[in-house]
XYZ file of C-alpha atoms in Angstrom:
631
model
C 97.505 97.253 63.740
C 95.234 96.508 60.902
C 93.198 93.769 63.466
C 93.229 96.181 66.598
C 91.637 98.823 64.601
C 88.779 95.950 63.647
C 88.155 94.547 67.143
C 84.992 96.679 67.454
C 83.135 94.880 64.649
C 84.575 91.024 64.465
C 82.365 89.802 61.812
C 83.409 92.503 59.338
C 86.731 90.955 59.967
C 85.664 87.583 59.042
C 84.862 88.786 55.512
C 87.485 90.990 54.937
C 90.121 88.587 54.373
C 92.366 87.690 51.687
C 90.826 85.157 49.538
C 92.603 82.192 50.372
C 91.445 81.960 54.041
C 87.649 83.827 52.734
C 85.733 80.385 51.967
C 86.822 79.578 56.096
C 85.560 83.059 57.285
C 82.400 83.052 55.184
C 82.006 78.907 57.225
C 82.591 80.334 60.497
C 79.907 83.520 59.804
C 77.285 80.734 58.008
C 77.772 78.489 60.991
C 76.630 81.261 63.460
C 74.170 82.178 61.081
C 72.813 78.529 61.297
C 72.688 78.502 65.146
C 70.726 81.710 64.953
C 68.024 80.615 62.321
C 67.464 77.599 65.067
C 66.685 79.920 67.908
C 62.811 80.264 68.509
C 61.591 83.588 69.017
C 62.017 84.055 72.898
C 65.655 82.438 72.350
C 66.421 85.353 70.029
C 65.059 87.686 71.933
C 67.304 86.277 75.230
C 70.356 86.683 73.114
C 69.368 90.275 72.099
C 68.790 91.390 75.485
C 71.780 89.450 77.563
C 74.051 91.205 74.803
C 74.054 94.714 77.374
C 75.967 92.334 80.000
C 79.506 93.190 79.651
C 81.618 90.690 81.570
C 78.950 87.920 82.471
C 75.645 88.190 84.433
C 74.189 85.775 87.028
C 70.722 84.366 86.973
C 69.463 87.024 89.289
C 70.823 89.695 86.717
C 69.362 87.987 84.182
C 65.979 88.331 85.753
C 66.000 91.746 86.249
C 66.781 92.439 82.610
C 65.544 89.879 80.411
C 61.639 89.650 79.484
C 61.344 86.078 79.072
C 61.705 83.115 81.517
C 65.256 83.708 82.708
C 66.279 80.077 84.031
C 64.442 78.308 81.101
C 65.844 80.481 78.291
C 69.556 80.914 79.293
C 69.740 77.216 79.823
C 68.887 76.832 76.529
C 70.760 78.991 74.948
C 73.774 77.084 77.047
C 72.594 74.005 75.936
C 73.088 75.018 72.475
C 76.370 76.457 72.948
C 75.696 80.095 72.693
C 75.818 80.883 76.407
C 78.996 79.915 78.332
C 78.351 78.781 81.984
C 80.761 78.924 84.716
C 80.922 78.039 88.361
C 81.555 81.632 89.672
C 84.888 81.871 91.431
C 85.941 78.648 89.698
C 88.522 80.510 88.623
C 89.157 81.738 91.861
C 88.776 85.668 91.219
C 85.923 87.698 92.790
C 83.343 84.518 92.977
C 80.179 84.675 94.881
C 79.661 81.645 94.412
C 76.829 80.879 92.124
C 76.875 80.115 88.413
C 77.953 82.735 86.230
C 77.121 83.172 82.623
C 78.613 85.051 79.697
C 78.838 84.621 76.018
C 82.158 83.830 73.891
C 83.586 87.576 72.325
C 82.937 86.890 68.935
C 78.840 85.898 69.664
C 78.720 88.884 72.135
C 79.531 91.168 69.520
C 76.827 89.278 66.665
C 74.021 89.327 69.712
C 74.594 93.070 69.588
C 74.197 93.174 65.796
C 70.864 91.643 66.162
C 69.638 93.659 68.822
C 70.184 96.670 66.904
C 67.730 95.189 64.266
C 65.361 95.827 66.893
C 66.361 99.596 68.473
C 63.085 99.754 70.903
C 63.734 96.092 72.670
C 67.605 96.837 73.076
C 66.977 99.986 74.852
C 64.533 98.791 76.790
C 66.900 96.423 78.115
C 69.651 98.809 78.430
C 67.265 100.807 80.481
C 66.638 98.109 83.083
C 70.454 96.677 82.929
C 71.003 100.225 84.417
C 68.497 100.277 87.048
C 69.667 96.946 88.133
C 73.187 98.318 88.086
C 72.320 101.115 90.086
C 70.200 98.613 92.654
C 73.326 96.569 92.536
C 75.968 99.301 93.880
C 73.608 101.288 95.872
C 72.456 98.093 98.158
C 76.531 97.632 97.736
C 77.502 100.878 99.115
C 76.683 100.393 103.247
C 77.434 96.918 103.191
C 81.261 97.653 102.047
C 82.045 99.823 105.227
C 81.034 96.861 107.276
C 81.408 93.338 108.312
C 79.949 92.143 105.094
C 82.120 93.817 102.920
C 84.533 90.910 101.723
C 81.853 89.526 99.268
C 80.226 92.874 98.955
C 83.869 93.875 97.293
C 83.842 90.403 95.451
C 80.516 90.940 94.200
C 81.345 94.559 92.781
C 84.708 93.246 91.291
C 82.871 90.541 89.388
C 80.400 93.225 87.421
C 83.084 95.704 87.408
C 82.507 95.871 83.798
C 78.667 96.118 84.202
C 79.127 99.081 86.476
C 80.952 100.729 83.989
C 78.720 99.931 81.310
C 75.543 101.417 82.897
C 77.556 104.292 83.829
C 78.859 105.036 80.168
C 75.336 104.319 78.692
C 73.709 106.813 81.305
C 77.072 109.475 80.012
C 76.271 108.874 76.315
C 72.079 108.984 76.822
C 72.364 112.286 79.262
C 70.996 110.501 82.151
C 72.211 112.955 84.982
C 70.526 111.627 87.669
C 71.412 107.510 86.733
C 75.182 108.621 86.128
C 75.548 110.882 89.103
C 74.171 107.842 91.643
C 75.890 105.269 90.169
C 79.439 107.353 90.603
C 78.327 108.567 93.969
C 77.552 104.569 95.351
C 80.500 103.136 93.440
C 82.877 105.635 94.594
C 84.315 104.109 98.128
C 84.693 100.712 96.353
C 86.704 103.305 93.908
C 88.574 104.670 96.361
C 89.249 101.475 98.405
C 90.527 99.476 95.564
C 92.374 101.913 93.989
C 90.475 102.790 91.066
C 91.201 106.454 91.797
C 92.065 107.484 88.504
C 88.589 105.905 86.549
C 87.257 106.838 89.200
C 88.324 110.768 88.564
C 87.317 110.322 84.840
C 84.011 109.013 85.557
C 83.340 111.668 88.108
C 84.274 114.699 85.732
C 82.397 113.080 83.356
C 79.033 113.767 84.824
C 80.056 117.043 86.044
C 80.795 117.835 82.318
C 77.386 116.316 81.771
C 75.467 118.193 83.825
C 77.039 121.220 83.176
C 76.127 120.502 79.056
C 72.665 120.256 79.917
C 72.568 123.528 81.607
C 74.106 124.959 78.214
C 71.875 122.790 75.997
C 70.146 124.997 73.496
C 66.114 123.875 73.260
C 65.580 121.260 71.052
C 68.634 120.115 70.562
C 69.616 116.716 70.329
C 71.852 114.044 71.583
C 74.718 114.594 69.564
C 74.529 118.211 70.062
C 74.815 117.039 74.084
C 77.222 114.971 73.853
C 79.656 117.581 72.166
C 78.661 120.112 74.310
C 79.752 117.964 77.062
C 82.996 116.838 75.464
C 84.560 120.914 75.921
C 82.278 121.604 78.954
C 84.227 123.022 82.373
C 82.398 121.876 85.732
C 84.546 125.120 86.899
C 83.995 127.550 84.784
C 80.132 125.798 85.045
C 79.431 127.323 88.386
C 82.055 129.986 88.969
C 79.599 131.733 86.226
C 76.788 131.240 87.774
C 76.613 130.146 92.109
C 73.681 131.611 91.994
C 71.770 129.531 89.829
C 73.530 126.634 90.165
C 72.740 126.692 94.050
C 68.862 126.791 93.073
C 69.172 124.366 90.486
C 67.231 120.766 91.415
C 70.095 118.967 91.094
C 72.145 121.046 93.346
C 72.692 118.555 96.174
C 74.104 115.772 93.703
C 76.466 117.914 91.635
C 78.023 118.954 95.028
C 78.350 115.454 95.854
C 80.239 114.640 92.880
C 82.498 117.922 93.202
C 83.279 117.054 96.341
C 83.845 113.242 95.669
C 86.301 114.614 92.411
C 88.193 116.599 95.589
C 88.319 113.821 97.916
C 89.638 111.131 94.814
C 92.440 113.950 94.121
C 93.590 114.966 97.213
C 96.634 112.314 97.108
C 97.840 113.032 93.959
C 98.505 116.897 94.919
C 95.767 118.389 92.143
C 97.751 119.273 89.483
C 95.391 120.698 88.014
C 94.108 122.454 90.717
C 97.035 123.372 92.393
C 98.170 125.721 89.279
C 94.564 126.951 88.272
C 93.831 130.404 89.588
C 90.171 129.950 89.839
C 90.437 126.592 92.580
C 90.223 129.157 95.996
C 86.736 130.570 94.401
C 85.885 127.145 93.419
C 86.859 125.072 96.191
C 85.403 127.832 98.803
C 82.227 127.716 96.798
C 81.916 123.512 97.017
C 83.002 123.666 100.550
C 80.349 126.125 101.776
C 77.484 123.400 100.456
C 79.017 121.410 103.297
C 80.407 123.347 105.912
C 76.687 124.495 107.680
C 76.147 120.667 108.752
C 73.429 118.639 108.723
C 72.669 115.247 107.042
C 74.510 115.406 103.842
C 77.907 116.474 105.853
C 77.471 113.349 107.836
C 77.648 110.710 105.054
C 80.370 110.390 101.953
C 81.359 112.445 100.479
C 80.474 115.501 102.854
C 82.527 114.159 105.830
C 85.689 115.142 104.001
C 84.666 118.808 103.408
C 87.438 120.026 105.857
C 90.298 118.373 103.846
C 89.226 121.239 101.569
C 91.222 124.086 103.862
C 94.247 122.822 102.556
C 93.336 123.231 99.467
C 92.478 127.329 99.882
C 95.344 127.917 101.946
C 97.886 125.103 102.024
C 99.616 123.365 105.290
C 99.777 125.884 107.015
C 95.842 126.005 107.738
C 94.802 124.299 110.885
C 92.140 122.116 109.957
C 91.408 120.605 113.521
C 88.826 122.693 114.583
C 86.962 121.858 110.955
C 87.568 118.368 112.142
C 85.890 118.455 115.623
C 83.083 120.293 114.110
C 82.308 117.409 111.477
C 82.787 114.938 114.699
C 79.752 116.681 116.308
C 77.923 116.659 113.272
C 78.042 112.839 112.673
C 77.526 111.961 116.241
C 74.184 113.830 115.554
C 73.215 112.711 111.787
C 75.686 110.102 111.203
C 76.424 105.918 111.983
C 79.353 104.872 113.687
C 81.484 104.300 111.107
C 81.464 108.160 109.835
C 82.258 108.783 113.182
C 84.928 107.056 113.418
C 86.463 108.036 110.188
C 86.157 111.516 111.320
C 87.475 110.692 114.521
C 90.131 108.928 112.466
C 90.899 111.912 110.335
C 91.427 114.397 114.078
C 93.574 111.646 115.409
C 95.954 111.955 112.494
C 95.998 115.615 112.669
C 96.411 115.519 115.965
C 99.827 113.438 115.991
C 101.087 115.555 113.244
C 100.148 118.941 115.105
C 101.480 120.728 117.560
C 100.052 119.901 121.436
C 102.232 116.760 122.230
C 99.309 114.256 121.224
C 96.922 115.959 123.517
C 93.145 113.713 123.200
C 94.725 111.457 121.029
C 94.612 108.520 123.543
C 90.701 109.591 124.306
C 90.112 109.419 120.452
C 92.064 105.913 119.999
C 89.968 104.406 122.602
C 87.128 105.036 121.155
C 88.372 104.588 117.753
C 88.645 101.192 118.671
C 85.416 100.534 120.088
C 83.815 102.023 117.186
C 86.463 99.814 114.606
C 84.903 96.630 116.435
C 81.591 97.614 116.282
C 81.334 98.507 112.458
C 83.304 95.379 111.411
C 85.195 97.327 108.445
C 88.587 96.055 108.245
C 89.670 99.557 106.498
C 88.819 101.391 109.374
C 90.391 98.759 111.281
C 93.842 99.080 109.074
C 93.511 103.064 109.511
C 93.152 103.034 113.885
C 96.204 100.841 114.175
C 98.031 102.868 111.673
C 97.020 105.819 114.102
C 97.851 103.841 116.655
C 101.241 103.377 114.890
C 101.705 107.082 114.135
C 101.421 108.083 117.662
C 103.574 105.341 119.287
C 106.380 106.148 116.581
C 106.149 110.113 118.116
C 106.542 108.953 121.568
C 109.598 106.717 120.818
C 107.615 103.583 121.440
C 109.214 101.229 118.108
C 107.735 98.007 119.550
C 104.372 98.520 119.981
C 104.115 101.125 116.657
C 105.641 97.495 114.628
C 102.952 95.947 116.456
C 100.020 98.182 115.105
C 101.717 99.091 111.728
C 101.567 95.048 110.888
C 98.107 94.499 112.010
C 97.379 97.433 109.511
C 99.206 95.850 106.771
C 97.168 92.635 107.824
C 93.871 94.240 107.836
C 94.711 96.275 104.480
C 95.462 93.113 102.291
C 92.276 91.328 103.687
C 90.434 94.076 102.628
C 92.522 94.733 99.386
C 93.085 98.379 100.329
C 96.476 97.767 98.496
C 96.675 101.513 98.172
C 97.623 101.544 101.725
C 100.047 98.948 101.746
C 103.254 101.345 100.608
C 103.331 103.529 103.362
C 102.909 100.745 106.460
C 105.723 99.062 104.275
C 107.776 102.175 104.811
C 107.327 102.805 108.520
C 107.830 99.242 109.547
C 111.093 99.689 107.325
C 111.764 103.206 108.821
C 111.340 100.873 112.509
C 113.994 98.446 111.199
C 116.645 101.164 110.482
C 115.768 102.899 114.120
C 116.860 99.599 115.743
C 119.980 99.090 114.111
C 118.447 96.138 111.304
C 120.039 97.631 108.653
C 119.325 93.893 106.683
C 115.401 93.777 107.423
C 115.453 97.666 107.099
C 116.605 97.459 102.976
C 114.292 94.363 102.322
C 111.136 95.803 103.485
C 112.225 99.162 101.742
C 112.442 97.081 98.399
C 109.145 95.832 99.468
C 107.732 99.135 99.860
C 109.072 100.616 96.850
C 107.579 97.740 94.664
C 104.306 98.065 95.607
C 104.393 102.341 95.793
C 104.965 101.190 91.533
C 102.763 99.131 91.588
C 100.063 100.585 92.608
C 101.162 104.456 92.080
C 101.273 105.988 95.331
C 103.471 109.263 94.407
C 104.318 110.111 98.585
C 104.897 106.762 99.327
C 107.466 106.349 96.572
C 108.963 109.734 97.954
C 109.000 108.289 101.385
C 110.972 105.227 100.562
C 113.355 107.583 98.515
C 114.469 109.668 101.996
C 114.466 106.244 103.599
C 117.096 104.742 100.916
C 118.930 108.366 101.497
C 119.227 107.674 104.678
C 120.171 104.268 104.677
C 123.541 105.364 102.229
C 124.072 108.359 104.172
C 124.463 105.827 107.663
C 126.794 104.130 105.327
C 129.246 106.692 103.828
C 127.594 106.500 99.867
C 127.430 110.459 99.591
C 126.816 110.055 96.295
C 123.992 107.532 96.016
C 122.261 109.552 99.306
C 122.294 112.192 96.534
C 120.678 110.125 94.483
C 117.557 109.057 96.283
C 117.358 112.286 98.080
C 116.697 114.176 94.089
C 114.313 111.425 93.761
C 112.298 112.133 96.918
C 112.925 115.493 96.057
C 111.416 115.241 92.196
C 108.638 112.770 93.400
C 107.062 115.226 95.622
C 104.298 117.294 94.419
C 104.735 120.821 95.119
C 102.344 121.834 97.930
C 100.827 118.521 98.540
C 103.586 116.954 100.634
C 102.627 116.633 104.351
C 104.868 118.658 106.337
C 106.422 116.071 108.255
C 107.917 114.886 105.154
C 108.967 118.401 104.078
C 110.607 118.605 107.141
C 112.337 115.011 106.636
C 113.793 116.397 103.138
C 115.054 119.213 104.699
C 116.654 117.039 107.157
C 118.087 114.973 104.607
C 119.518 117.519 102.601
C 120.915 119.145 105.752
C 122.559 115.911 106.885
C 124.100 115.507 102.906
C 125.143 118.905 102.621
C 127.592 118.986 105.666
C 129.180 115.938 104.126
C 129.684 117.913 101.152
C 130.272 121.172 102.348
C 130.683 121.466 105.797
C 128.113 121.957 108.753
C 128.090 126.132 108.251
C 126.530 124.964 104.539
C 124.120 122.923 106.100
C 122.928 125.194 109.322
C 120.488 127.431 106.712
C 119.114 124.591 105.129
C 117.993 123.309 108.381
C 116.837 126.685 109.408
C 114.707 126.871 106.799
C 113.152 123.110 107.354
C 112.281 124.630 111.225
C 110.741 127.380 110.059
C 108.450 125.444 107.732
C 107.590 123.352 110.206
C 106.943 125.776 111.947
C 104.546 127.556 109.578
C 103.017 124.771 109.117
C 101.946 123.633 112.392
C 104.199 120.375 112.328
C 104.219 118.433 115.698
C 107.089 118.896 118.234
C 108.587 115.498 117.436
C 109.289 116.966 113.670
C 110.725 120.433 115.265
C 112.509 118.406 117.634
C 114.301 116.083 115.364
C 115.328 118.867 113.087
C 116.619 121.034 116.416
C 118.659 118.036 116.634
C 120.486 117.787 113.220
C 121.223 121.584 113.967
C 122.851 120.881 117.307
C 125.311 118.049 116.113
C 126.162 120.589 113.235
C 127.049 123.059 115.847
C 128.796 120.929 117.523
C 131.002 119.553 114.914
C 131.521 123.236 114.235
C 132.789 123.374 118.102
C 129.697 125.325 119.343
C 129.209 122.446 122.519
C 127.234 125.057 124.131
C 124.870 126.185 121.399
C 124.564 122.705 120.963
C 123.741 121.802 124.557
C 120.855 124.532 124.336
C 119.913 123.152 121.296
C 119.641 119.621 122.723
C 117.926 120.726 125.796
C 115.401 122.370 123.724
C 114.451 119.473 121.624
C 114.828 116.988 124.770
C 111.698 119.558 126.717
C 109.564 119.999 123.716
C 109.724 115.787 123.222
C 108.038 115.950 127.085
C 109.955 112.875 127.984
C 109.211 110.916 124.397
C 112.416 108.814 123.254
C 114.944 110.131 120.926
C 115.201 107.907 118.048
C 118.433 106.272 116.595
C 121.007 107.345 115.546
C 120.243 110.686 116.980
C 120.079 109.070 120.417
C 123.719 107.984 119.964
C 124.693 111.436 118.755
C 123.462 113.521 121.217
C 125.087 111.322 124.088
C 128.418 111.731 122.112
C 127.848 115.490 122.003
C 126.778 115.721 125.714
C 129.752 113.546 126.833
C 132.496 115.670 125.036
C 130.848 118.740 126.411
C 130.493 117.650 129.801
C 134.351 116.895 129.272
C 134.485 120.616 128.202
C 132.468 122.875 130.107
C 132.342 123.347 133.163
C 129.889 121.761 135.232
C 128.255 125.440 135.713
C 128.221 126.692 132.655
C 126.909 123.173 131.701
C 123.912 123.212 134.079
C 123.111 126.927 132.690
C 123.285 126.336 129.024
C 120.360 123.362 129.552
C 118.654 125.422 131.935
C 118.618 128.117 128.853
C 117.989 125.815 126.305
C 114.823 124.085 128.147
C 113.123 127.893 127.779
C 114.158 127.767 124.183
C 110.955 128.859 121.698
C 111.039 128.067 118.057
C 111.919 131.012 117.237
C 115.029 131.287 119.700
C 116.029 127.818 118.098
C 115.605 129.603 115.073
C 117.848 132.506 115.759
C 120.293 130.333 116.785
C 120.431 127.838 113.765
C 120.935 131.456 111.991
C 123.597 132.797 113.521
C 126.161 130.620 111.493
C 129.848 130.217 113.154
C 132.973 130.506 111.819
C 135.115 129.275 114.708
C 135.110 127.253 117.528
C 133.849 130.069 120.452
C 134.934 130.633 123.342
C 134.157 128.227 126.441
């Protein structure tokens, strides 16, 4: 404890020992005292200003900082073993390369002692280690939503620790402008390689910053800045004042950053959003910067401004006309790859909303044209995960395996491990659907590791109903149970997609009539319909939920309620497969009723049930039986 609280200041460690091991400290401060006192000026003065790298510089860094004669003065200071050099990528992490240079911990931290001797020629160079920070990520920015963007990410991953350097300098010093365009070029790389949650922090940081300098009294200083910042709410900052804030030069960036703070969230349910009564006000007021069009709603962060509905009104709001309309706009003021993300976005709500996947084969085809064109392997990952979702609706198991593992492919070249989890999941979901229970649990396991690993709440929920299901097929009531409470507990209220609402109701359904019968489990999936519903879920989801209904009524002895109720889901499917081990099911249900009923009242009950609504369905999974009716 007593040497973590010292690892700020190193040399007051090395005379602060006991006095046996003193005389060795005091040698190891002298002999860095020694190597100092040999430096000529312009040496010193290198050392000083290399001291604001954190993690290592290259040459070219160098150069854009340092005063002197970069190449001359570094290799001296190498020479006389002050400077570390190092093949970049020797190690093989994030190299570019070149040669990379650093200094050992211990002479970092004395090269910042003597630069604050001399407060004017540190800041200086802090100064220009920022604006090369902020050339750095800005020229970064384009190039990692394209073919380039391997060593683009590489590059970015190497000066991670620069990055965030500038940035916390720029936060401390009340730069606005330097923070807010360093977040806002940095934040895809953020978002791609999961840095969500420094990425959040950073973000909120400026906004705290900027909204301390509105409150700033005149003439104070920058301590008096810095703690108004600490308590400052970016809410409260412009519910209080739209007006001003909307007139304010520095309007257009702090709705960048608001927006960008949405967009980083929007996975992890906004907790504290999703409580706070003041987010409709707010989020209405961020997304109507956006919503008019125009340049800025064609570029990050404004092409997410629609994701913002569900925010006001939940998952029930039908965001696809939002999404066409930002289409338009980038076709007009954006490149190809913000249309295609946008186009990406509509695809996915399209296969997840009602309509039978109506334009989503127009939007995959060009999806894929664009994908080729822009080279980014994300976008890539994304239209075969698309492609995935909307050959898993229409039954088709072989091709979405196909699609789902060149995502997975494209995703770890790209290290968008963040995405990994959920392809995991489906191809392990594909498994189960054709009857490999034993390639179905490993790639669950595999799934589950990495939704830990790298945090991804829904994911982790996912693979829960997945495991549930998997013991269910087998007869463990108890340890379904058990992994349906942890889907359950995992999901974030309001933030779950509905088609995994729906598969939680489905599960619980399925458990319950083990445990209590089929009447016990008939409301449960009444209620999962009429979510779905409500929330605009596609007719695969209704139709596998209709489903679990009609086997209960069946096992309940309804065959002809559950002959309607098959009919119904077979005609809003429009000829898509029924999955396993529903399939297998529903011809066991249809055999014993053929057996039953009589070839008339047969033929009428799936006439009836192929005119069934949602809501007929719905009155029907309501009207619980007691007994076995009449035939």
């Amino acid at each position: 404890r007593q040497i973590a609280d010292r690892l700020d200041d190193r040399f007051r460690l090395l005379t602060a020992g006991s006095r046996t091991v003193l005389p060795r400290q005091q040698t190891l401060r002298a002999v860095v005292d020694w190597s100092w006192d040999l430096l000529d000026e312009r040496e010193r003065t290198m050392l000083r200003e290399v001291s604001v790298f954190a993690g290592g510089w290259d040459l070219t860094a160098a150069e854009a900082v340092c005063t002197g004669p970069a190449a001359d003065l570094v290799g001296a200071l190498v020479d006389k073993s002050l400077i570390v050099a190092t093949p970049d990528g020797a190690d093989g992490a994030h190299g570019t390369g070149g040669m990379r240079y650093r200094m050992l911990e211990t002479i970092h931290e004395y090269a910042v002692e003597r630069a604050a001797e001399v407060p004017g020629l540190r800041a200086a160079a802090e100064r220009r280690h920022g604006a090369w920070v902020r050339a750095l990520v800005e020229e970064a920015e384009p190039r990692l939503r394209s073919g380039e963007q391997l060593p683009w990410i590489r590059r970015l991953e190497t000066d991670l620790d620069n990055i965030r350097a500038a940035l916390d300098r720029a936060v401390r010093v009340g730069d606005e402008v330097q923070a807010g365009r360093i977040v806002l070029a940095v934040g895809w790389f953020w978002w791609l390689r999961n840095y969500r949650q420094e990425a959040t922090v950073s973000v909120r940081a400026v906004l705290r910053l900027g909204a301390a300098r509105d409150a700033l009294p005149e003439g104070a200083g920058p301590d008096e800045l810095r703690a108004l910042a600490d308590a400052a709410d970016p809410v409260d900052a412009l519910l209080a004042a739209p007006e001003a804030e909307a007139g304010h030069p520095l309007y257009e960036l702090r709705m960048d950053l608001r927006l960008l703070d949405l967009f980083l969230v929007s996975e992890s349910g906004q907790p504290d959003l999703v409580t706070d009564e003041r987010t409709p006000r707010y989020v209405a007021l961020v997304r109507a910067a956006f919503e008019p069009g125009g340049p800025r709603a064609a570029r990050l962060p404004g092409i997410v401004w629609p994701l913002t509905a569900w925010t006001l009104g939940g998952p029930a709001v039908d965001i696809a006309p939002d999404m066409s309309a930002v289409v338009a706009n980038c076709r007009e003021y954006g490149g190809d790859w913000e249309v295609g993300v946008t186009l990406m976005y509509r695809t996915h709500i399209r296969v997840d909303s009602p309509g039978n996947l109506r334009g989503v084969d127009e939007d995959l085809a060009e999806l894929r044209v664009l994908s080729r064109r822009v080279g980014d392997r994300w976008m890539g990952a994304q239209v075969c995960s698309a492609a995935g979702e909307a050959a898993m609706a229409r039954g088709g198991f072989a091709a979405a395996e196909s699609e789902y593992r060149e995502a997975l492919r494209l995703a770890h070249e790209v290290g968008a491990y963040a995405e990994t989890p959920f392809l995991l999941a489906r191809l392990a979901e594909i498994a189960f659907r054709s009857g490999d229970r034993a390639g179905a649990q490993a790639t669950l396991d595999r799934a589950g590791e990495a939704s830990d690993r790298y945090g991804v709440a829904e994911s982790k929920a996912y693979v829960a109903v997945l495991r549930a299901l998997l013991a269910h097929d087998d007869g463990d009531l108890l340890r379904a149970r058990e992994h349906y409470e942890t889907a359950r507990a995992t999901t974030v209220a309001g933030s779950a997609p509905p088609q995994f609402m729906a598969a939680i109701r489905a599960v619980d359904a399925m458990l319950t009539a083990l445990e209590h019968g089929p009447a016990q489990a008939l409301p449960i999936v009444a209620q999962g319909l009429h979510e779905a519903v409500e929330y605009r879920s596609a007719e695969v989801i209704t139709a596998a939920l209709v489903d679990i209904g009609a086997d209960l009524l069946a096992r309940l002895g309804d065959l002809s309620g559950a002959v309607r109720l098959y009919a119904a889901a077979d005609h809003w499917r429009a000829g898509s497969v029924r999955p396993e081990p529903e399939r297998t099911r529903a011809e066991e249900v249809d055999a014993a009723a053929r057996a039953t009923l009589t070839p008339q009242r047969y033929a009428a009950e799936r006439s009836r049930g192929a005119s069934l609504t949602e809501e007929d369905a719905l009155r029907e999974l309501s009207s619980t039986p007691t007994a076995a009716p009449g035939t």
